[in-house]
PDB file of C-alpha atoms and ligand atoms in Angstrom:
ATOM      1  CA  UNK A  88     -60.065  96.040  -9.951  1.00 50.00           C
ATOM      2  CA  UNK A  89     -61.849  93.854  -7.340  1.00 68.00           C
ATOM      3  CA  UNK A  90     -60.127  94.914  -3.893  1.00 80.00           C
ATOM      4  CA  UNK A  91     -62.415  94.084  -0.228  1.00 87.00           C
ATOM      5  CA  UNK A  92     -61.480  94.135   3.020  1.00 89.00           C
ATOM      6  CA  UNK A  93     -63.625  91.009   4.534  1.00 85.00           C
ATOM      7  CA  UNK A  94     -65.623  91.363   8.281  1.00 82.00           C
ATOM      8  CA  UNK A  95     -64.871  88.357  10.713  1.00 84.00           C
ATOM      9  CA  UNK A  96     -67.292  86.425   8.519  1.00 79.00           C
ATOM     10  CA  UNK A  97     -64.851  85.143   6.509  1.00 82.00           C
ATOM     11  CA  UNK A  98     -62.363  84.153   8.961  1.00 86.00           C
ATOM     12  CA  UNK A  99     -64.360  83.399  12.594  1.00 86.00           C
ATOM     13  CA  UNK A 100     -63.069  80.637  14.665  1.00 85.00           C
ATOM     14  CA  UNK A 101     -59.667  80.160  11.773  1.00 83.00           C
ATOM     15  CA  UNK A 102     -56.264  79.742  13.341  1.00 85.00           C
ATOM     16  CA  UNK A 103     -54.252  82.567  12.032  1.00 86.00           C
ATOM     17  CA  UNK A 104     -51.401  81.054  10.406  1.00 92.00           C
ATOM     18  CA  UNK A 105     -51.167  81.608   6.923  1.00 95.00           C
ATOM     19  CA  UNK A 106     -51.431  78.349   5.940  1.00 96.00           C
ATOM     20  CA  UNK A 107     -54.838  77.747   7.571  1.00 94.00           C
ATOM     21  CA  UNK A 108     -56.138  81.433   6.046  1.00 94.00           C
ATOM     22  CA  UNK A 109     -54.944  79.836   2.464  1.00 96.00           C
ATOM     23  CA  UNK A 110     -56.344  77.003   2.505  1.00 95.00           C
ATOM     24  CA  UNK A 111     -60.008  78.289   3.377  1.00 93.00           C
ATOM     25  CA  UNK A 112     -59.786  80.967   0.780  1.00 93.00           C
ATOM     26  CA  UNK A 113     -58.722  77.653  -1.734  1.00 94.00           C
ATOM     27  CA  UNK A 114     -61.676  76.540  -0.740  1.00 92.00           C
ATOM     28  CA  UNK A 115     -64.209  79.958  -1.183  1.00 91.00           C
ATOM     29  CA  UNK A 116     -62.640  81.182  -4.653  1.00 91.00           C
ATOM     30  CA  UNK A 117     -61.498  76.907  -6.251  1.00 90.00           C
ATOM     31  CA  UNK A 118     -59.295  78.020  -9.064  1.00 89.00           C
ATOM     32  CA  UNK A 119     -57.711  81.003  -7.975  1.00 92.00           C
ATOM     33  CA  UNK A 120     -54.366  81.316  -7.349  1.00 95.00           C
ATOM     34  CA  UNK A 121     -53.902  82.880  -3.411  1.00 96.00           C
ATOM     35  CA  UNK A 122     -50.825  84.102  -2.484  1.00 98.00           C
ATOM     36  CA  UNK A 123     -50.207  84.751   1.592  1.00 98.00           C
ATOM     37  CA  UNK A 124     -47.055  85.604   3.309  1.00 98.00           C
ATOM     38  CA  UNK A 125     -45.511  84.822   7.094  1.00 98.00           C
ATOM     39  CA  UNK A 126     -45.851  88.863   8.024  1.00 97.00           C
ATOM     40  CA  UNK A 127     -42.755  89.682  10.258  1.00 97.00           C
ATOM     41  CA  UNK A 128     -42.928  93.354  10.691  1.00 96.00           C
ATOM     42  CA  UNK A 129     -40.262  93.889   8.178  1.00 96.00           C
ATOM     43  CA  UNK A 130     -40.297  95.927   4.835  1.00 97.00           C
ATOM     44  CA  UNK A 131     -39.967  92.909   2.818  1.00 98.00           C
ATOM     45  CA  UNK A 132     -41.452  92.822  -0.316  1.00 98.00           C
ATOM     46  CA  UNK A 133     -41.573  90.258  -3.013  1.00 98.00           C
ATOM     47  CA  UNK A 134     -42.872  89.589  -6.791  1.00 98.00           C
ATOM     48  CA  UNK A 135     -45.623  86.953  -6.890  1.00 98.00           C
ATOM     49  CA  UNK A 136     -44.481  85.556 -10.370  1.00 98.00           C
ATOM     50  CA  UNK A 137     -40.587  84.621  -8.791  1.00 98.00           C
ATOM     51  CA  UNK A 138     -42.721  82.571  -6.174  1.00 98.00           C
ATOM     52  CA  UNK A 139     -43.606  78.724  -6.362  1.00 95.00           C
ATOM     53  CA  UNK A 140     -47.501  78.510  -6.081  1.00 87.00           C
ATOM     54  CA  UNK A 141     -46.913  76.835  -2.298  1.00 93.00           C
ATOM     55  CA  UNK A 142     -44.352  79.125  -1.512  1.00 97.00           C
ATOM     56  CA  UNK A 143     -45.354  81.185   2.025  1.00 98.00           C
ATOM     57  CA  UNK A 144     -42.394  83.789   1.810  1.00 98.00           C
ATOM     58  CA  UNK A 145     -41.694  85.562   5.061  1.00 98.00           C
ATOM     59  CA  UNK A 146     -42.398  89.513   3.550  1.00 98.00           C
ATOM     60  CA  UNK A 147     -44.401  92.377   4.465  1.00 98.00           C
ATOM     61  CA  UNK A 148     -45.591  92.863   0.910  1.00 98.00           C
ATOM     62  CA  UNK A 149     -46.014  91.497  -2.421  1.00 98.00           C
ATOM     63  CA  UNK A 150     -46.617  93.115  -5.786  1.00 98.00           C
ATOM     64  CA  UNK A 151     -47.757  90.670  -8.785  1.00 98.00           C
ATOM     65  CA  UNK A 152     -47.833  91.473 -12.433  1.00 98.00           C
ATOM     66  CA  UNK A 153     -50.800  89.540 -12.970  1.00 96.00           C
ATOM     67  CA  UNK A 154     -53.854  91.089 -11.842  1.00 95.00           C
ATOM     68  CA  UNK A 155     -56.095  87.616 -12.203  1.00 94.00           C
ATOM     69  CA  UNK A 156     -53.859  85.984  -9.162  1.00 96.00           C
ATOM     70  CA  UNK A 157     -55.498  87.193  -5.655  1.00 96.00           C
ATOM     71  CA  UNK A 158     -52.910  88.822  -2.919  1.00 97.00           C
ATOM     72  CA  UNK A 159     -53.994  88.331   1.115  1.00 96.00           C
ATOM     73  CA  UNK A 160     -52.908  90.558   3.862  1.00 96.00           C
ATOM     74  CA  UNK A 161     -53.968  89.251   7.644  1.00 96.00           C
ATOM     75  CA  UNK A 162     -53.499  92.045   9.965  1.00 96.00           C
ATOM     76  CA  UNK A 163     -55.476  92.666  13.559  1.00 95.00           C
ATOM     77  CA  UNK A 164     -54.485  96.385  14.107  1.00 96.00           C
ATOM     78  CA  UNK A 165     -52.254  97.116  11.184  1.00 97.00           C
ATOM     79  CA  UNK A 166     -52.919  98.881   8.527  1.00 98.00           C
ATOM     80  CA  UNK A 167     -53.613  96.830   5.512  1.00 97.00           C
ATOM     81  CA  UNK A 168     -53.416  98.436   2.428  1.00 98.00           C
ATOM     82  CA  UNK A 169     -54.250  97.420  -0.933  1.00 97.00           C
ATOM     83  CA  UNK A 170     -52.598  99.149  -4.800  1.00 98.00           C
ATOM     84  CA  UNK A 171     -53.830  98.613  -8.065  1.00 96.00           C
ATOM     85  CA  UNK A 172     -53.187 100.390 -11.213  1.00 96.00           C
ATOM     86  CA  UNK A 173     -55.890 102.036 -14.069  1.00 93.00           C
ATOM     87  CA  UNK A 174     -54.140 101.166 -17.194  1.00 88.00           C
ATOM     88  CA  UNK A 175     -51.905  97.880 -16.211  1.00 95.00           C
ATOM     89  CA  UNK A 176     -52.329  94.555 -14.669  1.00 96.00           C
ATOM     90  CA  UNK A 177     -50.540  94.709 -11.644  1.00 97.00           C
ATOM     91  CA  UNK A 178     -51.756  94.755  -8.239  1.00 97.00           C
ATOM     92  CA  UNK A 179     -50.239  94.882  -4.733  1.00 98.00           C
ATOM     93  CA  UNK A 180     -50.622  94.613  -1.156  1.00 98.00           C
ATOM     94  CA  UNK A 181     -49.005  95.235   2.214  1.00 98.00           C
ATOM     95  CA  UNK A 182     -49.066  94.569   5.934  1.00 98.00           C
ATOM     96  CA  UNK A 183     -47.711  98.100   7.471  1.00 98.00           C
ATOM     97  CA  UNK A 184     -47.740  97.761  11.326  1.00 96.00           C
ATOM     98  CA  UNK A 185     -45.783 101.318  13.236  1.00 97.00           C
ATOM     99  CA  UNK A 186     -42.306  98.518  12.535  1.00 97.00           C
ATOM    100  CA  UNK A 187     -43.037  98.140   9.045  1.00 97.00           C
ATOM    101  CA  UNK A 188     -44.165 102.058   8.253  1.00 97.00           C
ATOM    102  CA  UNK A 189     -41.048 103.262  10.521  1.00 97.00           C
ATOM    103  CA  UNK A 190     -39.277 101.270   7.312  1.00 97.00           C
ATOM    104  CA  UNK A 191     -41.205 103.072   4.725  1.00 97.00           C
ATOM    105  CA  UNK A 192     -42.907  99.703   3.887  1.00 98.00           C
ATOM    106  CA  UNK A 193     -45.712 101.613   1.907  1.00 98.00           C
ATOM    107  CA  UNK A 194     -43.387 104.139   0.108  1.00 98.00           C
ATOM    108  CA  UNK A 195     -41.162 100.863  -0.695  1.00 98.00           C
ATOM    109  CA  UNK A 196     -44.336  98.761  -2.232  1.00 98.00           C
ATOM    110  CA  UNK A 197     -44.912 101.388  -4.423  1.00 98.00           C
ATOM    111  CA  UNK A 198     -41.801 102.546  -5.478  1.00 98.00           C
ATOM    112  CA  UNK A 199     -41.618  99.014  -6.457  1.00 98.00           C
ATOM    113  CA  UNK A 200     -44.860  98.842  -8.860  1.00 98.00           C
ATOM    114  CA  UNK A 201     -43.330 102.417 -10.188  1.00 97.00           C
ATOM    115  CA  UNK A 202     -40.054 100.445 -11.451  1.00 97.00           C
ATOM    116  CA  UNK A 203     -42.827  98.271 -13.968  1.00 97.00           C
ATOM    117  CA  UNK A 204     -43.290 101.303 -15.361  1.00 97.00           C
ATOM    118  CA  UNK A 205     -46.798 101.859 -13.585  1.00 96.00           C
ATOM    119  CA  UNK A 206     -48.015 105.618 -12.994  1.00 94.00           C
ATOM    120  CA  UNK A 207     -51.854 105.892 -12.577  1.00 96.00           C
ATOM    121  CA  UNK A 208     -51.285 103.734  -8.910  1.00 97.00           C
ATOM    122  CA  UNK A 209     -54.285 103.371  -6.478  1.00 97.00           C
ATOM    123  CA  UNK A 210     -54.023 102.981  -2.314  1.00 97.00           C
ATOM    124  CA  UNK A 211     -56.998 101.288  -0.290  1.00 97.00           C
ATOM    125  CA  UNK A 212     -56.320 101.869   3.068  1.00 97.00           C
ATOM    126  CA  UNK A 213     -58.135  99.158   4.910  1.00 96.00           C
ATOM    127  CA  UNK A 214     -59.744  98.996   8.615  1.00 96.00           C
ATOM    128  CA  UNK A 215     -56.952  99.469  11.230  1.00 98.00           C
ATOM    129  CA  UNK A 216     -56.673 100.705  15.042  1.00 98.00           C
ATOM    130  CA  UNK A 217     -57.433 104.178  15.039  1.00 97.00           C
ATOM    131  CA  UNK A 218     -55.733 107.018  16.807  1.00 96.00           C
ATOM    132  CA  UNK A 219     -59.160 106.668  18.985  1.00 97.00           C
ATOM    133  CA  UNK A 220     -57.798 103.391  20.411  1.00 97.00           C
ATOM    134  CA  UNK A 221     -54.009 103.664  19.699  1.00 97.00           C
ATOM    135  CA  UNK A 222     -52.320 104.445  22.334  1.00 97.00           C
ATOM    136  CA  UNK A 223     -48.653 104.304  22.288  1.00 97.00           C
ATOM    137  CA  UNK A 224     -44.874 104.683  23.639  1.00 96.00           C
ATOM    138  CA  UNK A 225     -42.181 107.061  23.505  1.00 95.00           C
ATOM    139  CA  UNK A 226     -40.621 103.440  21.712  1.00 95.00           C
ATOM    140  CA  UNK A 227     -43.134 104.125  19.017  1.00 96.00           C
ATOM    141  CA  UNK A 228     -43.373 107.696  18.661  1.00 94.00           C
ATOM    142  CA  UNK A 229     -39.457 108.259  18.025  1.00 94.00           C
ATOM    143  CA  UNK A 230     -39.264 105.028  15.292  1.00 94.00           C
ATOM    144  CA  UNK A 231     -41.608 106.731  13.630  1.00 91.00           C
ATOM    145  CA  UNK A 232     -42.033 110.194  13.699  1.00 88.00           C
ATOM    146  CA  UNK A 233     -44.117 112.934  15.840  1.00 87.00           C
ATOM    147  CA  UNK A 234     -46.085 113.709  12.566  1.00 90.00           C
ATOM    148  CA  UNK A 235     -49.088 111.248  12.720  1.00 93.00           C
ATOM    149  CA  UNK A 236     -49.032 111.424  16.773  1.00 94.00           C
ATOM    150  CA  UNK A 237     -51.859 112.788  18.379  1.00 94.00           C
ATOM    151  CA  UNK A 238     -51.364 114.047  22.294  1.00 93.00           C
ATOM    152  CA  UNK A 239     -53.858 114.071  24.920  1.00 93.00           C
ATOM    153  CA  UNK A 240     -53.204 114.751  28.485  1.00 92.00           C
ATOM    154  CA  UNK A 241     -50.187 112.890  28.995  1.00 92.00           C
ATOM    155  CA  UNK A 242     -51.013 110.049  26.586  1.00 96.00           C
ATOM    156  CA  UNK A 243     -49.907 109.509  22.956  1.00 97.00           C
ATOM    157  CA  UNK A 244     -52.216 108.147  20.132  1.00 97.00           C
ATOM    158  CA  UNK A 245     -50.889 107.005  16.405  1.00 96.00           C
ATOM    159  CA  UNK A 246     -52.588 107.631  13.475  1.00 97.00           C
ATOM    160  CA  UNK A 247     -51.370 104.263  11.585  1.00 96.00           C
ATOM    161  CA  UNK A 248     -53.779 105.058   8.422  1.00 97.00           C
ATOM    162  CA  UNK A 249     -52.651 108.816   8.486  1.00 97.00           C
ATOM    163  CA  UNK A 250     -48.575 107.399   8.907  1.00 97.00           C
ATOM    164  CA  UNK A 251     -49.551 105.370   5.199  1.00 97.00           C
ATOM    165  CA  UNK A 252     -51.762 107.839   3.375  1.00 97.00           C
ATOM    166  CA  UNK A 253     -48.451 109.978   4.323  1.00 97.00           C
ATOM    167  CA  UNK A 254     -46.103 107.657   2.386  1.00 97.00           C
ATOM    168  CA  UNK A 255     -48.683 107.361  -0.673  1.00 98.00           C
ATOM    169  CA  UNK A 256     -48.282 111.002  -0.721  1.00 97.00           C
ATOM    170  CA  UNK A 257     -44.035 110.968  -0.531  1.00 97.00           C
ATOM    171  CA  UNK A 258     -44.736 108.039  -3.235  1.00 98.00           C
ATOM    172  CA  UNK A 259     -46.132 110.514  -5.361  1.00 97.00           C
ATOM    173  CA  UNK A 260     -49.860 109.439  -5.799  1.00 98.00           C
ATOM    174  CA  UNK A 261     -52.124 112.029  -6.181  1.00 96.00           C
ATOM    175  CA  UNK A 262     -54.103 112.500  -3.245  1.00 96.00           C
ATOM    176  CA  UNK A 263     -57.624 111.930  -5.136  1.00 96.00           C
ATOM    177  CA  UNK A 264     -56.077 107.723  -5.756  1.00 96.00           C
ATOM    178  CA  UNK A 265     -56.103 107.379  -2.272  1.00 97.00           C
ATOM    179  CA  UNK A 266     -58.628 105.921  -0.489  1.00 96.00           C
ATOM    180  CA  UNK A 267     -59.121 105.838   3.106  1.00 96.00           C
ATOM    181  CA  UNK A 268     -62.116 103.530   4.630  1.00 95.00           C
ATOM    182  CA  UNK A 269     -61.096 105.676   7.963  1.00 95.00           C
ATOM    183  CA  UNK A 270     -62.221 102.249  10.449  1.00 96.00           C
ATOM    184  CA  UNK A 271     -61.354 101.634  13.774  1.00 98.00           C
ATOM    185  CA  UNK A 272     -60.703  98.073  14.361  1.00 97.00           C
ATOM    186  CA  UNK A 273     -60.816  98.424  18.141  1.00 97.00           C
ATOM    187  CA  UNK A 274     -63.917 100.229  17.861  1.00 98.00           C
ATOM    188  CA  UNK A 275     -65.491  97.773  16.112  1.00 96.00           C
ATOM    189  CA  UNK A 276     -65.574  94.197  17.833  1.00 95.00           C
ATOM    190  CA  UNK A 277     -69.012  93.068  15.698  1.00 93.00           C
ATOM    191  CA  UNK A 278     -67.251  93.766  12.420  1.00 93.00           C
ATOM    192  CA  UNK A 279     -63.116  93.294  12.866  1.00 95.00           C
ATOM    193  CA  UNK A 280     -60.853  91.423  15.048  1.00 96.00           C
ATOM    194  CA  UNK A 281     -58.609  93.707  16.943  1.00 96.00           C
ATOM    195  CA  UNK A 282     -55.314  92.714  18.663  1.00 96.00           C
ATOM    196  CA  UNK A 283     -55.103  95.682  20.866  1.00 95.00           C
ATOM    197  CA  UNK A 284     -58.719  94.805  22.379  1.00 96.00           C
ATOM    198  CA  UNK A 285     -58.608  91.320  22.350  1.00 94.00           C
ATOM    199  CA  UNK A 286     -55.001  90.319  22.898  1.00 94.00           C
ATOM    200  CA  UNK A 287     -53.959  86.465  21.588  1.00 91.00           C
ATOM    201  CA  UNK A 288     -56.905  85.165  21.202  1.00 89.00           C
ATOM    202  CA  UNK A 289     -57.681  87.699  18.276  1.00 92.00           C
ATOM    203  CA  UNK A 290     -58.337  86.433  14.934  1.00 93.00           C
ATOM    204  CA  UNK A 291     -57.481  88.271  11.718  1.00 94.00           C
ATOM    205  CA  UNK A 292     -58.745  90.212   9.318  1.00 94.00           C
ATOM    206  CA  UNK A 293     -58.446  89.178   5.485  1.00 95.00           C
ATOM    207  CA  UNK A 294     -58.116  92.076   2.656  1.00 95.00           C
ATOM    208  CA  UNK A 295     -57.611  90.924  -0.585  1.00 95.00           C
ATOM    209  CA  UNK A 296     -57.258  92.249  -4.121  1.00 95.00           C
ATOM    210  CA  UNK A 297     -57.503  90.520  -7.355  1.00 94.00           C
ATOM    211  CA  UNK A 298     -58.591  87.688  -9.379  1.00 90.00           C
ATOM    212  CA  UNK A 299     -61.014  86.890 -12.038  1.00 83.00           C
ATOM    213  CA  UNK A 300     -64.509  86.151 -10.821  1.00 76.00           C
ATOM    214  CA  UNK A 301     -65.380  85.585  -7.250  1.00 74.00           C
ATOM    215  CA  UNK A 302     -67.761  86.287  -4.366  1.00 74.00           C
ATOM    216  CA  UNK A 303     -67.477  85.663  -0.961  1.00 77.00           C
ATOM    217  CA  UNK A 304     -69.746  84.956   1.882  1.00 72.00           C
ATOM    218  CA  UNK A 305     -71.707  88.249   2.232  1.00 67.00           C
ATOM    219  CA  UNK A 306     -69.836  89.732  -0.568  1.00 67.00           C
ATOM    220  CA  UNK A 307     -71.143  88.957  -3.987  1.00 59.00           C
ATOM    221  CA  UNK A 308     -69.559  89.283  -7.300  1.00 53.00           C
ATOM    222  CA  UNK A 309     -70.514  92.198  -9.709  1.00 46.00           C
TER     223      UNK A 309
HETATM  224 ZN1  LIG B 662     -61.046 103.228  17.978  1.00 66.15          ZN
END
């Protein structure tokens, strides 16, 4: 299964609405279909094959029993995080910001590729803001739990990646199938976009999983 999390390359200088992000990756991989959603912090998640090839549903996540369609998460902090499965077709992916893991968005995605009867389920846990960098409120910490919270002096810092590798876990993958890239968005301006460092005028970062055949600028195919 073909699953990358792109650098700014892909996406420098792109409005970040999800029509915009579509339309260039129509454009980099012609004849696949690209499905993106209007990410609203909820724990939304919805099949790819009940949607209408234009349709932009407003979701957190989306699962897809076809593994030759590609799925696109745009985050700029969150934690992106991408499932596929050894022995069946089906891929997923999900935007999980603190809102969306204080909902069990993760947990949610793949309890739903568990109810197509998939077992042997993979997590990718893309580039996101690092407890490093994360700094957050007392707001934060008690919507989602003083596990993944990291104290220092009088400061709090999230662990966003640890708060979804946690929910793979409750899911019931095995912690081998989980994969952790363990990058700090913040911490890396040259190679991701960052909301917390650069405010509104950050772009997004693209992670997608699968399709067919395709390479990308910088990233070939196999
Ligand atoms: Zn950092």
């Amino acid at each position: 299964m073909r699953g990358v999390y792109c650098t700014r390359e892909i996406s420098e200088g792109l409005s970040i609405s999800p029509e915009t992000v579509r339309a260039r990756l129509r454009e980099l991989l012609p004849g696949s279909r690209i499905y993106v959603l209007d990410q609203v912090h909820s724990d939304g998640i919805v099949l790819a094959q009940e949607l209408a090839p234009d349709d932009i549903p407003s979701a957190d996540g989306i699962i897809s029993r076809d593994s030759d369609v590609v799925l696109c998460i745009r985050t700029a902090d969150c934690v992106p995080v991408l499932l596929w499965v050894d022995d069946m077709p089906i891929i997923g992916a999900v935007h999980a910001g603190w809102r969306g893991l204080a909902k069990g968005i993760v947990k949610k995605g793949i309890e739903y590729m568990h109810s197509f009867g998939a077992t042997k389920i993979h997590a990718g846990i893309g580039p996101c803001i690092g407890p490093c960098c994360y700094e957050v409120g007392r707001n934060v910490v008690d919507a989602i739990g003083t596990e993944e919270v990291i104290h220092a002096g009088h400061s709090m810092y999230l662990d966003l990646a640890g708060a979804a590798l946690s929910q793979c876990l409750e899911a019931g993958l095995m912690n081998h199938m989980v994969h952790n890239v363990n990058v700090c968005t913040s911490c890396h301006p040259g190679q991701f976009f960052s909301y917390r460092r650069d405010g509104d005028a950050a772009g997004r970062n693209l992670s997608l999983i699968g399709g067919k055949s395709w390479s990308l600028p910088g990233l070939q195919a196999e």
